JSON list of C-alpha atoms in Angstrom, two decimals:
[
{"chain": "A", "resi": 199, "resn": "UNK", "atom": "CA", "xyz": [-7.58, -1.24, 16.67]},
{"chain": "A", "resi": 200, "resn": "UNK", "atom": "CA", "xyz": [-10.01, -4.18, 16.36]},
{"chain": "A", "resi": 201, "resn": "UNK", "atom": "CA", "xyz": [-7.47, -6.39, 14.58]},
{"chain": "A", "resi": 202, "resn": "UNK", "atom": "CA", "xyz": [-4.99, -5.79, 17.59]},
{"chain": "A", "resi": 203, "resn": "UNK", "atom": "CA", "xyz": [-7.78, -6.53, 20.05]},
{"chain": "A", "resi": 204, "resn": "UNK", "atom": "CA", "xyz": [-8.64, -9.74, 18.30]},
{"chain": "A", "resi": 205, "resn": "UNK", "atom": "CA", "xyz": [-4.90, -10.59, 18.36]},
{"chain": "A", "resi": 206, "resn": "UNK", "atom": "CA", "xyz": [-4.74, -10.06, 22.12]},
{"chain": "A", "resi": 207, "resn": "UNK", "atom": "CA", "xyz": [-7.89, -11.82, 23.04]},
{"chain": "A", "resi": 208, "resn": "UNK", "atom": "CA", "xyz": [-7.07, -14.90, 20.89]},
{"chain": "A", "resi": 209, "resn": "UNK", "atom": "CA", "xyz": [-3.65, -15.18, 22.71]},
{"chain": "A", "resi": 210, "resn": "UNK", "atom": "CA", "xyz": [-1.41, -15.46, 19.75]},
{"chain": "A", "resi": 211, "resn": "UNK", "atom": "CA", "xyz": [-0.33, -13.38, 16.79]},
{"chain": "A", "resi": 212, "resn": "UNK", "atom": "CA", "xyz": [1.81, -14.21, 13.77]},
{"chain": "A", "resi": 213, "resn": "UNK", "atom": "CA", "xyz": [4.57, -12.04, 12.38]},
{"chain": "A", "resi": 214, "resn": "UNK", "atom": "CA", "xyz": [3.16, -8.62, 11.64]},
{"chain": "A", "resi": 215, "resn": "UNK", "atom": "CA", "xyz": [0.94, -8.67, 14.69]},
{"chain": "A", "resi": 216, "resn": "UNK", "atom": "CA", "xyz": [-2.27, -10.13, 13.13]},
{"chain": "A", "resi": 217, "resn": "UNK", "atom": "CA", "xyz": [-3.81, -13.46, 13.86]},
{"chain": "A", "resi": 218, "resn": "UNK", "atom": "CA", "xyz": [-3.23, -15.69, 10.89]},
{"chain": "A", "resi": 219, "resn": "UNK", "atom": "CA", "xyz": [-5.62, -18.36, 11.97]},
{"chain": "A", "resi": 220, "resn": "UNK", "atom": "CA", "xyz": [-8.64, -16.09, 11.46]},
{"chain": "A", "resi": 221, "resn": "UNK", "atom": "CA", "xyz": [-7.73, -15.01, 7.90]},
{"chain": "A", "resi": 222, "resn": "UNK", "atom": "CA", "xyz": [-9.90, -16.46, 5.19]},
{"chain": "A", "resi": 223, "resn": "UNK", "atom": "CA", "xyz": [-8.44, -19.13, 2.91]},
{"chain": "A", "resi": 224, "resn": "UNK", "atom": "CA", "xyz": [-10.81, -17.97, 0.21]},
{"chain": "A", "resi": 225, "resn": "UNK", "atom": "CA", "xyz": [-13.28, -20.31, -1.49]},
{"chain": "A", "resi": 226, "resn": "UNK", "atom": "CA", "xyz": [-17.00, -20.06, -1.82]},
{"chain": "A", "resi": 227, "resn": "UNK", "atom": "CA", "xyz": [-17.99, -22.78, 0.66]},
{"chain": "A", "resi": 228, "resn": "UNK", "atom": "CA", "xyz": [-16.83, -23.65, 4.19]},
{"chain": "A", "resi": 229, "resn": "UNK", "atom": "CA", "xyz": [-13.60, -25.62, 4.07]},
{"chain": "A", "resi": 230, "resn": "UNK", "atom": "CA", "xyz": [-12.81, -24.77, 0.46]},
{"chain": "A", "resi": 231, "resn": "UNK", "atom": "CA", "xyz": [-9.60, -22.96, -0.32]},
{"chain": "A", "resi": 232, "resn": "UNK", "atom": "CA", "xyz": [-9.20, -20.17, -2.83]},
{"chain": "A", "resi": 233, "resn": "UNK", "atom": "CA", "xyz": [-6.08, -19.55, -4.82]},
{"chain": "A", "resi": 234, "resn": "UNK", "atom": "CA", "xyz": [-3.25, -17.20, -5.13]},
{"chain": "A", "resi": 235, "resn": "UNK", "atom": "CA", "xyz": [-1.42, -16.36, -8.26]},
{"chain": "A", "resi": 236, "resn": "UNK", "atom": "CA", "xyz": [2.32, -15.82, -7.99]},
{"chain": "A", "resi": 237, "resn": "UNK", "atom": "CA", "xyz": [4.70, -14.02, -10.29]},
{"chain": "A", "resi": 238, "resn": "UNK", "atom": "CA", "xyz": [8.41, -14.12, -9.87]},
{"chain": "A", "resi": 239, "resn": "UNK", "atom": "CA", "xyz": [10.39, -11.19, -11.40]},
{"chain": "A", "resi": 240, "resn": "UNK", "atom": "CA", "xyz": [14.14, -11.43, -11.50]},
{"chain": "A", "resi": 241, "resn": "UNK", "atom": "CA", "xyz": [15.53, -7.94, -11.68]},
{"chain": "A", "resi": 242, "resn": "UNK", "atom": "CA", "xyz": [19.14, -9.10, -11.65]},
{"chain": "A", "resi": 243, "resn": "UNK", "atom": "CA", "xyz": [21.34, -10.15, -14.58]},
{"chain": "A", "resi": 244, "resn": "UNK", "atom": "CA", "xyz": [21.84, -13.56, -12.98]},
{"chain": "A", "resi": 245, "resn": "UNK", "atom": "CA", "xyz": [19.76, -16.81, -13.09]},
{"chain": "A", "resi": 246, "resn": "UNK", "atom": "CA", "xyz": [17.77, -17.34, -9.87]},
{"chain": "A", "resi": 247, "resn": "UNK", "atom": "CA", "xyz": [17.95, -20.69, -8.21]},
{"chain": "A", "resi": 248, "resn": "UNK", "atom": "CA", "xyz": [15.29, -21.40, -5.46]},
{"chain": "A", "resi": 249, "resn": "UNK", "atom": "CA", "xyz": [12.37, -23.39, -4.08]},
{"chain": "A", "resi": 250, "resn": "UNK", "atom": "CA", "xyz": [9.12, -21.47, -3.23]},
{"chain": "A", "resi": 251, "resn": "UNK", "atom": "CA", "xyz": [5.75, -22.63, -2.14]},
{"chain": "A", "resi": 252, "resn": "UNK", "atom": "CA", "xyz": [2.60, -22.27, -0.07]},
{"chain": "A", "resi": 253, "resn": "UNK", "atom": "CA", "xyz": [1.90, -24.31, 3.06]},
{"chain": "A", "resi": 254, "resn": "UNK", "atom": "CA", "xyz": [0.41, -24.13, 6.66]},
{"chain": "A", "resi": 255, "resn": "UNK", "atom": "CA", "xyz": [3.38, -23.89, 9.08]},
{"chain": "A", "resi": 256, "resn": "UNK", "atom": "CA", "xyz": [1.32, -25.71, 11.74]},
{"chain": "A", "resi": 257, "resn": "UNK", "atom": "CA", "xyz": [0.71, -28.70, 9.41]},
{"chain": "A", "resi": 258, "resn": "UNK", "atom": "CA", "xyz": [3.87, -30.74, 9.30]},
{"chain": "A", "resi": 259, "resn": "UNK", "atom": "CA", "xyz": [2.22, -33.71, 7.62]},
{"chain": "A", "resi": 260, "resn": "UNK", "atom": "CA", "xyz": [0.89, -32.25, 4.37]},
{"chain": "A", "resi": 261, "resn": "UNK", "atom": "CA", "xyz": [3.06, -31.88, 1.31]},
{"chain": "A", "resi": 262, "resn": "UNK", "atom": "CA", "xyz": [3.24, -28.13, 0.41]},
{"chain": "A", "resi": 263, "resn": "UNK", "atom": "CA", "xyz": [2.45, -26.97, -3.14]},
{"chain": "A", "resi": 264, "resn": "UNK", "atom": "CA", "xyz": [5.79, -25.71, -4.51]},
{"chain": "A", "resi": 265, "resn": "UNK", "atom": "CA", "xyz": [7.80, -24.66, -7.53]},
{"chain": "A", "resi": 266, "resn": "UNK", "atom": "CA", "xyz": [11.53, -25.00, -8.15]},
{"chain": "A", "resi": 267, "resn": "UNK", "atom": "CA", "xyz": [13.81, -23.02, -10.45]},
{"chain": "A", "resi": 268, "resn": "UNK", "atom": "CA", "xyz": [17.31, -24.15, -11.32]},
{"chain": "A", "resi": 269, "resn": "UNK", "atom": "CA", "xyz": [19.91, -24.06, -14.11]},
{"chain": "A", "resi": 270, "resn": "UNK", "atom": "CA", "xyz": [18.87, -27.54, -15.29]},
{"chain": "A", "resi": 271, "resn": "UNK", "atom": "CA", "xyz": [17.16, -27.30, -18.80]},
{"chain": "A", "resi": 272, "resn": "UNK", "atom": "CA", "xyz": [14.86, -30.26, -17.81]},
{"chain": "A", "resi": 273, "resn": "UNK", "atom": "CA", "xyz": [13.15, -28.04, -15.17]},
{"chain": "A", "resi": 274, "resn": "UNK", "atom": "CA", "xyz": [11.96, -24.46, -14.74]},
{"chain": "A", "resi": 275, "resn": "UNK", "atom": "CA", "xyz": [14.55, -21.73, -15.25]},
{"chain": "A", "resi": 276, "resn": "UNK", "atom": "CA", "xyz": [14.27, -18.05, -14.28]},
{"chain": "A", "resi": 277, "resn": "UNK", "atom": "CA", "xyz": [16.91, -16.20, -16.23]},
{"chain": "A", "resi": 278, "resn": "UNK", "atom": "CA", "xyz": [18.24, -12.76, -15.28]},
{"chain": "A", "resi": 279, "resn": "UNK", "atom": "CA", "xyz": [16.10, -9.71, -16.22]},
{"chain": "A", "resi": 280, "resn": "UNK", "atom": "CA", "xyz": [13.08, -12.05, -16.83]},
{"chain": "A", "resi": 281, "resn": "UNK", "atom": "CA", "xyz": [9.89, -13.13, -15.20]},
{"chain": "A", "resi": 282, "resn": "UNK", "atom": "CA", "xyz": [8.14, -16.35, -14.73]},
{"chain": "A", "resi": 283, "resn": "UNK", "atom": "CA", "xyz": [4.69, -17.32, -15.94]},
{"chain": "A", "resi": 284, "resn": "UNK", "atom": "CA", "xyz": [1.95, -16.60, -13.45]},
{"chain": "A", "resi": 285, "resn": "UNK", "atom": "CA", "xyz": [1.65, -19.67, -11.26]},
{"chain": "A", "resi": 286, "resn": "UNK", "atom": "CA", "xyz": [-1.65, -20.52, -9.62]},
{"chain": "A", "resi": 287, "resn": "UNK", "atom": "CA", "xyz": [-1.36, -22.20, -6.18]},
{"chain": "A", "resi": 288, "resn": "UNK", "atom": "CA", "xyz": [-3.99, -22.94, -3.47]},
{"chain": "A", "resi": 289, "resn": "UNK", "atom": "CA", "xyz": [-4.27, -20.34, -0.77]},
{"chain": "A", "resi": 290, "resn": "UNK", "atom": "CA", "xyz": [-2.44, -21.23, 2.44]},
{"chain": "A", "resi": 291, "resn": "UNK", "atom": "CA", "xyz": [-1.27, -19.58, 5.63]},
{"chain": "A", "resi": 292, "resn": "UNK", "atom": "CA", "xyz": [2.19, -18.88, 4.24]},
{"chain": "A", "resi": 293, "resn": "UNK", "atom": "CA", "xyz": [4.13, -18.36, 1.06]},
{"chain": "A", "resi": 294, "resn": "UNK", "atom": "CA", "xyz": [7.75, -19.11, 1.39]},
{"chain": "A", "resi": 295, "resn": "UNK", "atom": "CA", "xyz": [10.77, -18.45, -0.79]},
{"chain": "A", "resi": 296, "resn": "UNK", "atom": "CA", "xyz": [13.57, -20.70, 0.40]},
{"chain": "A", "resi": 297, "resn": "UNK", "atom": "CA", "xyz": [12.75, -20.91, 4.11]},
{"chain": "A", "resi": 298, "resn": "UNK", "atom": "CA", "xyz": [14.07, -23.90, 6.10]},
{"chain": "A", "resi": 299, "resn": "UNK", "atom": "CA", "xyz": [10.40, -24.74, 7.18]},
{"chain": "A", "resi": 300, "resn": "UNK", "atom": "CA", "xyz": [9.28, -25.08, 3.52]},
{"chain": "A", "resi": 301, "resn": "UNK", "atom": "CA", "xyz": [12.38, -27.02, 2.50]},
{"chain": "A", "resi": 302, "resn": "UNK", "atom": "CA", "xyz": [12.08, -29.45, 5.29]},
{"chain": "A", "resi": 303, "resn": "UNK", "atom": "CA", "xyz": [8.53, -30.25, 4.34]},
{"chain": "A", "resi": 304, "resn": "UNK", "atom": "CA", "xyz": [9.33, -30.60, 0.61]},
{"chain": "A", "resi": 305, "resn": "UNK", "atom": "CA", "xyz": [12.18, -33.01, 1.35]},
{"chain": "A", "resi": 306, "resn": "UNK", "atom": "CA", "xyz": [10.13, -35.00, 3.88]},
{"chain": "A", "resi": 307, "resn": "UNK", "atom": "CA", "xyz": [7.17, -35.43, 1.70]},
{"chain": "A", "resi": 308, "resn": "UNK", "atom": "CA", "xyz": [8.67, -35.99, -1.79]},
{"chain": "A", "resi": 309, "resn": "UNK", "atom": "CA", "xyz": [10.99, -38.51, -3.46]},
{"chain": "A", "resi": 310, "resn": "UNK", "atom": "CA", "xyz": [14.47, -37.07, -3.80]},
{"chain": "A", "resi": 311, "resn": "UNK", "atom": "CA", "xyz": [14.68, -38.15, -7.40]},
{"chain": "A", "resi": 312, "resn": "UNK", "atom": "CA", "xyz": [11.70, -35.87, -8.24]},
{"chain": "A", "resi": 313, "resn": "UNK", "atom": "CA", "xyz": [13.34, -32.74, -6.74]},
{"chain": "A", "resi": 314, "resn": "UNK", "atom": "CA", "xyz": [15.88, -30.35, -8.14]},
{"chain": "A", "resi": 315, "resn": "UNK", "atom": "CA", "xyz": [18.49, -30.88, -5.47]},
{"chain": "A", "resi": 316, "resn": "UNK", "atom": "CA", "xyz": [20.38, -27.70, -6.21]},
{"chain": "A", "resi": 317, "resn": "UNK", "atom": "CA", "xyz": [17.22, -25.65, -5.75]},
{"chain": "A", "resi": 318, "resn": "UNK", "atom": "CA", "xyz": [16.82, -26.85, -2.18]},
{"chain": "A", "resi": 319, "resn": "UNK", "atom": "CA", "xyz": [18.86, -24.04, -0.75]},
{"chain": "A", "resi": 320, "resn": "UNK", "atom": "CA", "xyz": [17.85, -21.58, 1.99]},
{"chain": "A", "resi": 321, "resn": "UNK", "atom": "CA", "xyz": [17.07, -18.29, 0.25]},
{"chain": "A", "resi": 322, "resn": "UNK", "atom": "CA", "xyz": [17.70, -17.66, -3.45]},
{"chain": "A", "resi": 323, "resn": "UNK", "atom": "CA", "xyz": [20.94, -18.31, -5.14]},
{"chain": "A", "resi": 324, "resn": "UNK", "atom": "CA", "xyz": [22.14, -16.36, -8.18]},
{"chain": "A", "resi": 325, "resn": "UNK", "atom": "CA", "xyz": [24.27, -17.93, -10.93]},
{"chain": "A", "resi": 326, "resn": "UNK", "atom": "CA", "xyz": [25.99, -16.55, -14.01]},
{"chain": "A", "resi": 327, "resn": "UNK", "atom": "CA", "xyz": [27.11, -20.05, -15.15]},
{"chain": "A", "resi": 328, "resn": "UNK", "atom": "CA", "xyz": [26.12, -21.30, -18.65]},
{"chain": "A", "resi": 329, "resn": "UNK", "atom": "CA", "xyz": [22.75, -23.05, -18.86]},
{"chain": "A", "resi": 330, "resn": "UNK", "atom": "CA", "xyz": [23.01, -26.68, -19.71]},
{"chain": "A", "resi": 331, "resn": "UNK", "atom": "CA", "xyz": [21.36, -30.07, -19.57]},
{"chain": "A", "resi": 332, "resn": "UNK", "atom": "CA", "xyz": [23.16, -30.81, -16.28]},
{"chain": "A", "resi": 333, "resn": "UNK", "atom": "CA", "xyz": [23.22, -27.13, -15.41]},
{"chain": "A", "resi": 334, "resn": "UNK", "atom": "CA", "xyz": [25.71, -25.53, -13.00]},
{"chain": "A", "resi": 335, "resn": "UNK", "atom": "CA", "xyz": [23.40, -24.67, -10.06]},
{"chain": "A", "resi": 336, "resn": "UNK", "atom": "CA", "xyz": [26.09, -23.19, -7.99]},
{"chain": "A", "resi": 337, "resn": "UNK", "atom": "CA", "xyz": [25.19, -19.73, -6.59]},
{"chain": "A", "resi": 338, "resn": "UNK", "atom": "CA", "xyz": [28.43, -18.16, -7.77]},
{"chain": "A", "resi": 339, "resn": "UNK", "atom": "CA", "xyz": [27.07, -14.56, -7.54]},
{"chain": "A", "resi": 340, "resn": "UNK", "atom": "CA", "xyz": [25.66, -14.61, -4.02]},
{"chain": "A", "resi": 341, "resn": "UNK", "atom": "CA", "xyz": [22.37, -15.22, -2.10]},
{"chain": "A", "resi": 342, "resn": "UNK", "atom": "CA", "xyz": [19.25, -13.43, -0.99]},
{"chain": "A", "resi": 343, "resn": "UNK", "atom": "CA", "xyz": [17.97, -14.39, 2.49]},
{"chain": "A", "resi": 344, "resn": "UNK", "atom": "CA", "xyz": [14.93, -16.66, 2.69]},
{"chain": "A", "resi": 345, "resn": "UNK", "atom": "CA", "xyz": [11.58, -14.93, 3.22]},
{"chain": "A", "resi": 346, "resn": "UNK", "atom": "CA", "xyz": [8.06, -15.97, 4.31]},
{"chain": "A", "resi": 347, "resn": "UNK", "atom": "CA", "xyz": [4.88, -13.93, 3.96]},
{"chain": "A", "resi": 348, "resn": "UNK", "atom": "CA", "xyz": [1.78, -14.73, 5.89]},
{"chain": "A", "resi": 349, "resn": "UNK", "atom": "CA", "xyz": [-1.92, -14.54, 4.97]},
{"chain": "A", "resi": 350, "resn": "UNK", "atom": "CA", "xyz": [-3.82, -11.72, 6.73]},
{"chain": "A", "resi": 351, "resn": "UNK", "atom": "CA", "xyz": [-0.73, -9.63, 7.61]},
{"chain": "A", "resi": 352, "resn": "UNK", "atom": "CA", "xyz": [1.01, -9.76, 4.20]},
{"chain": "A", "resi": 353, "resn": "UNK", "atom": "CA", "xyz": [-1.50, -10.87, 1.63]},
{"chain": "A", "resi": 354, "resn": "UNK", "atom": "CA", "xyz": [-5.17, -11.93, 1.13]},
{"chain": "A", "resi": 355, "resn": "UNK", "atom": "CA", "xyz": [-6.37, -14.96, -0.75]},
{"chain": "A", "resi": 356, "resn": "UNK", "atom": "CA", "xyz": [-7.32, -14.61, -4.44]},
{"chain": "A", "resi": 357, "resn": "UNK", "atom": "CA", "xyz": [-4.63, -11.99, -4.90]},
{"chain": "A", "resi": 358, "resn": "UNK", "atom": "CA", "xyz": [-1.73, -11.75, -7.38]},
{"chain": "A", "resi": 359, "resn": "UNK", "atom": "CA", "xyz": [1.51, -12.05, -5.36]},
{"chain": "A", "resi": 360, "resn": "UNK", "atom": "CA", "xyz": [4.55, -10.40, -6.91]},
{"chain": "A", "resi": 361, "resn": "UNK", "atom": "CA", "xyz": [7.96, -11.63, -5.70]},
{"chain": "A", "resi": 362, "resn": "UNK", "atom": "CA", "xyz": [10.87, -9.56, -7.03]},
{"chain": "A", "resi": 363, "resn": "UNK", "atom": "CA", "xyz": [14.55, -10.38, -6.80]},
{"chain": "A", "resi": 364, "resn": "UNK", "atom": "CA", "xyz": [16.60, -7.24, -6.55]},
{"chain": "A", "resi": 365, "resn": "UNK", "atom": "CA", "xyz": [20.13, -5.95, -5.84]},
{"chain": "A", "resi": 366, "resn": "UNK", "atom": "CA", "xyz": [20.62, -5.05, -2.19]},
{"chain": "A", "resi": 367, "resn": "UNK", "atom": "CA", "xyz": [22.44, -1.74, -2.17]},
{"chain": "A", "resi": 368, "resn": "UNK", "atom": "CA", "xyz": [22.02, -1.12, 1.53]},
{"chain": "A", "resi": 369, "resn": "UNK", "atom": "CA", "xyz": [22.50, -4.51, 3.24]},
{"chain": "A", "resi": 370, "resn": "UNK", "atom": "CA", "xyz": [25.36, -6.97, 3.64]},
{"chain": "A", "resi": 371, "resn": "UNK", "atom": "CA", "xyz": [23.98, -9.49, 1.27]},
{"chain": "A", "resi": 372, "resn": "UNK", "atom": "CA", "xyz": [24.25, -8.80, -2.50]},
{"chain": "A", "resi": 373, "resn": "UNK", "atom": "CA", "xyz": [20.60, -9.48, -3.29]},
{"chain": "A", "resi": 374, "resn": "UNK", "atom": "CA", "xyz": [17.13, -9.25, -1.56]},
{"chain": "A", "resi": 375, "resn": "UNK", "atom": "CA", "xyz": [13.56, -10.51, -2.05]},
{"chain": "A", "resi": 376, "resn": "UNK", "atom": "CA", "xyz": [10.86, -7.78, -2.30]},
{"chain": "A", "resi": 377, "resn": "UNK", "atom": "CA", "xyz": [7.13, -8.67, -2.12]},
{"chain": "A", "resi": 378, "resn": "UNK", "atom": "CA", "xyz": [3.90, -6.91, -3.02]},
{"chain": "A", "resi": 379, "resn": "UNK", "atom": "CA", "xyz": [0.39, -8.00, -4.10]},
{"chain": "A", "resi": 380, "resn": "UNK", "atom": "CA", "xyz": [-2.51, -6.81, -6.17]},
{"chain": "A", "resi": 381, "resn": "UNK", "atom": "CA", "xyz": [-5.87, -7.78, -4.53]},
{"chain": "A", "resi": 382, "resn": "UNK", "atom": "CA", "xyz": [-8.42, -9.59, -6.69]},
{"chain": "A", "resi": 383, "resn": "UNK", "atom": "CA", "xyz": [-10.82, -6.70, -6.40]},
{"chain": "A", "resi": 384, "resn": "UNK", "atom": "CA", "xyz": [-8.42, -4.46, -8.27]},
{"chain": "A", "resi": 385, "resn": "UNK", "atom": "CA", "xyz": [-9.48, -3.73, -11.85]},
{"chain": "A", "resi": 386, "resn": "UNK", "atom": "CA", "xyz": [-5.95, -3.24, -13.26]}
]
């Protein structure tokens, strides 16, 4: 009940009903940020094509920390039925997988030549095309809707964030994004 009271008194709540502005960004001293570790697991037989990253939605001037996966062999590739390496990123107010807000910030703050253009799609695309140097990044198998997860209501800093791509047996889209985390205090 105290969390809801804080939310009402402060006059603003983020998705999930908790005040994101009061959630700790980790770190050992004031102003320092902790980290989050992110693992992407592709539980489909198709290559995943996407841009994901961490950022503060209220800060439109700072370049977000992000990763891109595509079908181009010169970049990162997330094949079907595979997982990424664990990626360490600074803790931020949100982690996004293909949301328009993240994509706009990535495009506005980076040279287009340094980006995987095909990975700048809303959501996650899935492809069964052959992997090649120039890669066919067309999402010929369908898409999963973009998702954002927020500090405080969805995850704490210093946690391992697990983002899974799954078949969507119940919804209109063929794929979905599932999210969970393991807090840093966990001994597993």
